[in-house]
Amino acid sequence: MSEPLLELSNLKKYFPVRRGLLQRTVGHVRAVDDVSFGIAPGETLGLVGESGCGKTTVGRTLLRLYEPTDGRVTFNGTDVCAADATTLRNLRRDMQIVFQDPFSSLNPRMTIKGIVEEGLLVYRIGTREERLERVHDILRRVGLDTSYINRYPHEFSGGQRQRICIARALTLNPKFIVLDEPISALDVSIQSQIINLLNELKDDFDLTYLFISHDLSVVEYISDRVAVMYLGEIVELATSEELYRNPLHPYTQALLSSLPTMDPTNRTQRIILEGDVPSPINPPSGCRFHPRCPVAQDICKQQVPVPITIDGHTVSCHLVDAPSTPGSDAD
């Protein structure tokens, strides 16, 4: 992988749990706990996992929409976590986000022109005529008619509203976009259109994506590499082709076993995970997945697994040995 455009090093985000009349802090929700990865320029990194595993928190924390508890985020050589207000303001031109819900993320009192143009006004870019031309150009690029600019968000369908959100993110010509489950709120018939649009825009604008989703099929299609997250931690990271062909972590194997297949000769046995996801307030000792792991051993309950890398395939599991060949994980 080339020099990363974005790099996370031991990123943590804890949310305080307060109780009582005086609202004293009695614990912390460890939403993101020691997450590290890099994203190369022009790459799409998929981030997958069950609901509540911390995927969205990772995306918002690296943009400093949430203040990180600990760790380091480096974007294009700049430390995002240590950036002052002026530096962070300049960074935000290059780092944008598309939220999950295309309706609640749009101001219902603003026209489409006002929504898409807002970034240009904030950074005082261009004359009035130049900004209007930019709005028209961006709307055309995302597949919307320029005659819509004086309409309001409630006048559009879900797919059209998500195109508006994408247009807003593109207005300032960013280098990096966090896509926080951008299709989960859309009809299935519209999802493929948005995914294809994102792929086209990535090439046209030379973009880098962090694609957050729980839809494993979509992640496989759009991502160059995939990171699997469980209870605030990254448990496996590999190229999309390698991860789906040869999952090493038992959690990844369970996730991929749920994927439907149309090939009757390639049926996989469904792995059913027992129990509920443990509380992120008090995560299990050792490997956090061991209470639900079908192949857990005593060492899994006692020791935190150290990430190992095999031919670019990184996994945190005691049952996978570094000297062994890919695919030798215990069953």
mmCIF file of N, CA, C and O in Angstrom, residues 31-81:
data_model
loop_
_atom_site.group_PDB
_atom_site.id
_atom_site.type_symbol
_atom_site.label_atom_id
_atom_site.label_comp_id
_atom_site.label_asym_id
_atom_site.label_seq_id
_atom_site.Cartn_x
_atom_site.Cartn_y
_atom_site.Cartn_z
ATOM 1 N N ALA A 31 -16.800 2.758 22.975
ATOM 2 C CA ALA A 31 -17.334 2.637 21.625
ATOM 3 C C ALA A 31 -16.251 2.316 20.604
ATOM 4 O O ALA A 31 -16.451 1.516 19.684
ATOM 5 N N VAL A 32 -15.113 2.973 20.738
ATOM 6 C CA VAL A 32 -13.949 2.706 19.878
ATOM 7 C C VAL A 32 -12.763 2.509 20.812
ATOM 8 O O VAL A 32 -12.459 3.383 21.620
ATOM 9 N N ASP A 33 -12.117 1.361 20.688
ATOM 10 C CA ASP A 33 -11.086 1.012 21.663
ATOM 11 C C ASP A 33 -9.818 0.519 20.958
ATOM 12 O O ASP A 33 -9.720 -0.640 20.565
ATOM 13 N N ASP A 34 -8.888 1.426 20.737
ATOM 14 C CA ASP A 34 -7.579 1.070 20.189
ATOM 15 C C ASP A 34 -7.667 0.614 18.728
ATOM 16 O O ASP A 34 -7.191 -0.461 18.367
ATOM 17 N N VAL A 35 -8.254 1.444 17.885
ATOM 18 C CA VAL A 35 -8.417 1.123 16.461
ATOM 19 C C VAL A 35 -7.292 1.764 15.652
ATOM 20 O O VAL A 35 -7.010 2.958 15.804
ATOM 21 N N SER A 36 -6.674 0.963 14.799
ATOM 22 C CA SER A 36 -5.586 1.453 13.938
ATOM 23 C C SER A 36 -5.764 0.915 12.525
ATOM 24 O O SER A 36 -6.008 -0.284 12.342
ATOM 25 N N PHE A 37 -5.679 1.784 11.537
ATOM 26 C CA PHE A 37 -5.622 1.388 10.132
ATOM 27 C C PHE A 37 -5.256 2.607 9.305
ATOM 28 O O PHE A 37 -5.269 3.736 9.778
ATOM 29 N N GLY A 38 -4.908 2.379 8.047
ATOM 30 C CA GLY A 38 -4.595 3.455 7.119
ATOM 31 C C GLY A 38 -5.395 3.292 5.845
ATOM 32 O O GLY A 38 -5.808 2.188 5.490
ATOM 33 N N ILE A 39 -5.620 4.398 5.156
ATOM 34 C CA ILE A 39 -6.329 4.385 3.876
ATOM 35 C C ILE A 39 -5.463 5.120 2.861
ATOM 36 O O ILE A 39 -5.117 6.294 3.062
ATOM 37 N N ALA A 40 -5.108 4.447 1.784
ATOM 38 C CA ALA A 40 -4.251 5.028 0.753
ATOM 39 C C ALA A 40 -5.057 5.961 -0.145
ATOM 40 O O ALA A 40 -6.284 5.827 -0.259
ATOM 41 N N PRO A 41 -4.413 6.919 -0.803
ATOM 42 C CA PRO A 41 -5.120 7.797 -1.741
ATOM 43 C C PRO A 41 -5.808 6.990 -2.847
ATOM 44 O O PRO A 41 -5.221 6.071 -3.421
ATOM 45 N N GLY A 42 -7.063 7.333 -3.098
ATOM 46 C CA GLY A 42 -7.818 6.650 -4.143
ATOM 47 C C GLY A 42 -8.400 5.314 -3.739
ATOM 48 O O GLY A 42 -9.043 4.645 -4.552
ATOM 49 N N GLU A 43 -8.247 4.926 -2.480
ATOM 50 C CA GLU A 43 -8.722 3.623 -2.017
ATOM 51 C C GLU A 43 -10.088 3.754 -1.365
ATOM 52 O O GLU A 43 -10.448 4.799 -0.830
ATOM 53 N N THR A 44 -10.849 2.656 -1.413
ATOM 54 C CA THR A 44 -12.081 2.544 -0.648
ATOM 55 C C THR A 44 -11.890 1.466 0.406
ATOM 56 O O THR A 44 -11.662 0.298 0.070
ATOM 57 N N LEU A 45 -11.942 1.856 1.673
ATOM 58 C CA LEU A 45 -11.854 0.900 2.771
ATOM 59 C C LEU A 45 -13.250 0.668 3.317
ATOM 60 O O LEU A 45 -13.926 1.606 3.749
ATOM 61 N N GLY A 46 -13.705 -0.570 3.288
ATOM 62 C CA GLY A 46 -14.991 -0.917 3.862
ATOM 63 C C GLY A 46 -14.839 -1.237 5.336
ATOM 64 O O GLY A 46 -13.889 -1.911 5.739
ATOM 65 N N LEU A 47 -15.772 -0.758 6.158
ATOM 66 C CA LEU A 47 -15.776 -1.028 7.589
ATOM 67 C C LEU A 47 -17.096 -1.697 7.934
ATOM 68 O O LEU A 47 -18.161 -1.092 7.785
ATOM 69 N N VAL A 48 -17.033 -2.962 8.365
ATOM 70 C CA VAL A 48 -18.252 -3.752 8.581
ATOM 71 C C VAL A 48 -18.293 -4.277 10.009
ATOM 72 O O VAL A 48 -17.286 -4.335 10.709
ATOM 73 N N GLY A 49 -19.481 -4.683 10.418
ATOM 74 C CA GLY A 49 -19.692 -5.246 11.738
ATOM 75 C C GLY A 49 -21.151 -5.112 12.127
ATOM 76 O O GLY A 49 -21.936 -4.453 11.448
ATOM 77 N N GLU A 50 -21.519 -5.758 13.230
ATOM 78 C CA GLU A 50 -22.892 -5.699 13.711
ATOM 79 C C GLU A 50 -23.259 -4.287 14.176
ATOM 80 O O GLU A 50 -22.377 -3.471 14.467
ATOM 81 N N SER A 51 -24.547 -4.027 14.272
ATOM 82 C CA SER A 51 -24.999 -2.744 14.799
ATOM 83 C C SER A 51 -24.486 -2.555 16.218
ATOM 84 O O SER A 51 -24.545 -3.477 17.033
ATOM 85 N N GLY A 52 -23.955 -1.366 16.505
ATOM 86 C CA GLY A 52 -23.449 -1.078 17.828
ATOM 87 C C GLY A 52 -21.989 -1.421 18.043
ATOM 88 O O GLY A 52 -21.478 -1.272 19.158
ATOM 89 N N CYS A 53 -21.292 -1.856 16.977
ATOM 90 C CA CYS A 53 -19.894 -2.259 17.156
ATOM 91 C C CYS A 53 -18.944 -1.065 17.163
ATOM 92 O O CYS A 53 -17.769 -1.205 17.502
ATOM 93 N N GLY A 54 -19.418 0.121 16.766
ATOM 94 C CA GLY A 54 -18.582 1.316 16.807
ATOM 95 C C GLY A 54 -18.181 1.852 15.448
ATOM 96 O O GLY A 54 -17.353 2.767 15.360
ATOM 97 N N LYS A 55 -18.762 1.342 14.380
ATOM 98 C CA LYS A 55 -18.377 1.758 13.021
ATOM 99 C C LYS A 55 -18.606 3.246 12.807
ATOM 100 O O LYS A 55 -17.698 3.971 12.366
ATOM 101 N N THR A 56 -19.815 3.696 13.088
ATOM 102 C CA THR A 56 -20.147 5.107 12.884
ATOM 103 C C THR A 56 -19.313 6.005 13.784
ATOM 104 O O THR A 56 -18.884 7.093 13.366
ATOM 105 N N THR A 57 -19.057 5.561 15.004
ATOM 106 C CA THR A 57 -18.245 6.357 15.930
ATOM 107 C C THR A 57 -16.833 6.544 15.399
ATOM 108 O O THR A 57 -16.236 7.613 15.571
ATOM 109 N N VAL A 58 -16.285 5.525 14.761
ATOM 110 C CA VAL A 58 -14.960 5.656 14.138
ATOM 111 C C VAL A 58 -14.981 6.773 13.101
ATOM 112 O O VAL A 58 -14.119 7.663 13.087
ATOM 113 N N GLY A 59 -15.990 6.752 12.219
ATOM 114 C CA GLY A 59 -16.077 7.757 11.165
ATOM 115 C C GLY A 59 -16.222 9.161 11.699
ATOM 116 O O GLY A 59 -15.576 10.095 11.207
ATOM 117 N N ARG A 60 -17.036 9.334 12.722
ATOM 118 C CA ARG A 60 -17.260 10.677 13.268
ATOM 119 C C ARG A 60 -16.090 11.154 14.120
ATOM 120 O O ARG A 60 -15.816 12.353 14.165
ATOM 121 N N THR A 61 -15.414 10.220 14.778
ATOM 122 C CA THR A 61 -14.286 10.611 15.618
ATOM 123 C C THR A 61 -13.086 11.020 14.778
ATOM 124 O O THR A 61 -12.384 11.984 15.106
ATOM 125 N N LEU A 62 -12.823 10.317 13.693
ATOM 126 C CA LEU A 62 -11.667 10.683 12.869
ATOM 127 C C LEU A 62 -11.864 12.044 12.196
ATOM 128 O O LEU A 62 -10.890 12.713 11.828
ATOM 129 N N LEU A 63 -13.119 12.459 12.039
ATOM 130 C CA LEU A 63 -13.407 13.792 11.512
ATOM 131 C C LEU A 63 -13.489 14.849 12.615
ATOM 132 O O LEU A 63 -13.668 16.028 12.334
ATOM 133 N N ARG A 64 -13.387 14.382 13.846
ATOM 134 C CA ARG A 64 -13.532 15.213 15.037
ATOM 135 C C ARG A 64 -14.920 15.838 15.172
ATOM 136 O O ARG A 64 -15.087 16.922 15.725
ATOM 137 N N LEU A 65 -15.915 15.136 14.662
ATOM 138 C CA LEU A 65 -17.286 15.461 15.025
ATOM 139 C C LEU A 65 -17.517 15.004 16.463
ATOM 140 O O LEU A 65 -18.349 15.563 17.177
ATOM 141 N N TYR A 66 -16.819 13.935 16.857
ATOM 142 C CA TYR A 66 -16.663 13.553 18.255
ATOM 143 C C TYR A 66 -15.196 13.801 18.622
ATOM 144 O O TYR A 66 -14.296 13.482 17.827
ATOM 145 N N GLU A 67 -14.949 14.333 19.783
ATOM 146 C CA GLU A 67 -13.575 14.525 20.231
ATOM 147 C C GLU A 67 -12.999 13.181 20.681
ATOM 148 O O GLU A 67 -13.612 12.502 21.510
ATOM 149 N N PRO A 68 -11.863 12.768 20.154
ATOM 150 C CA PRO A 68 -11.287 11.474 20.542
ATOM 151 C C PRO A 68 -10.842 11.465 21.998
ATOM 152 O O PRO A 68 -10.395 12.484 22.533
ATOM 153 N N THR A 69 -10.975 10.310 22.623
ATOM 154 C CA THR A 69 -10.498 10.141 23.994
ATOM 155 C C THR A 69 -8.984 9.979 24.026
ATOM 156 O O THR A 69 -8.303 10.504 24.908
ATOM 157 N N ASP A 70 -8.453 9.254 23.044
ATOM 158 C CA ASP A 70 -7.016 9.030 22.970
ATOM 159 C C ASP A 70 -6.692 8.577 21.552
ATOM 160 O O ASP A 70 -7.574 8.249 20.767
ATOM 161 N N GLY A 71 -5.397 8.556 21.238
ATOM 162 C CA GLY A 71 -4.959 8.104 19.938
ATOM 163 C C GLY A 71 -4.616 9.252 19.001
ATOM 164 O O GLY A 71 -4.618 10.424 19.390
ATOM 165 N N ARG A 72 -4.347 8.890 17.770
ATOM 166 C CA ARG A 72 -3.876 9.865 16.787
ATOM 167 C C ARG A 72 -4.551 9.618 15.438
ATOM 168 O O ARG A 72 -4.702 8.470 15.007
ATOM 169 N N VAL A 73 -4.946 10.694 14.792
ATOM 170 C CA VAL A 73 -5.483 10.650 13.432
ATOM 171 C C VAL A 73 -4.648 11.590 12.576
ATOM 172 O O VAL A 73 -4.568 12.789 12.866
ATOM 173 N N THR A 74 -4.024 11.051 11.545
ATOM 174 C CA THR A 74 -3.189 11.855 10.658
ATOM 175 C C THR A 74 -3.817 11.892 9.275
ATOM 176 O O THR A 74 -4.083 10.841 8.678
ATOM 177 N N PHE A 75 -4.072 13.094 8.790
ATOM 178 C CA PHE A 75 -4.636 13.254 7.448
ATOM 179 C C PHE A 75 -3.684 14.078 6.601
ATOM 180 O O PHE A 75 -3.400 15.246 6.922
ATOM 181 N N ASN A 76 -3.168 13.464 5.567
ATOM 182 C CA ASN A 76 -2.266 14.156 4.633
ATOM 183 C C ASN A 76 -1.106 14.828 5.376
ATOM 184 O O ASN A 76 -0.697 15.953 5.047
ATOM 185 N N GLY A 77 -0.600 14.125 6.410
ATOM 186 C CA GLY A 77 0.537 14.635 7.164
ATOM 187 C C GLY A 77 0.194 15.535 8.333
ATOM 188 O O GLY A 77 1.087 15.936 9.080
ATOM 189 N N THR A 78 -1.085 15.868 8.520
ATOM 190 C CA THR A 78 -1.504 16.763 9.607
ATOM 191 C C THR A 78 -2.183 15.966 10.709
ATOM 192 O O THR A 78 -3.048 15.124 10.432
ATOM 193 N N ASP A 79 -1.818 16.235 11.947
ATOM 194 C CA ASP A 79 -2.432 15.580 13.097
ATOM 195 C C ASP A 79 -3.792 16.225 13.361
ATOM 196 O O ASP A 79 -3.885 17.356 13.840
ATOM 197 N N VAL A 80 -4.850 15.481 13.039
ATOM 198 C CA VAL A 80 -6.208 16.012 13.174
ATOM 199 C C VAL A 80 -6.557 16.229 14.641
ATOM 200 O O VAL A 80 -7.204 17.220 14.998
ATOM 201 N N CYS A 81 -6.135 15.321 15.513
ATOM 202 C CA CYS A 81 -6.503 15.405 16.926
ATOM 203 C C CYS A 81 -5.882 16.609 17.616
ATOM 204 O O CYS A 81 -6.447 17.153 18.563
#
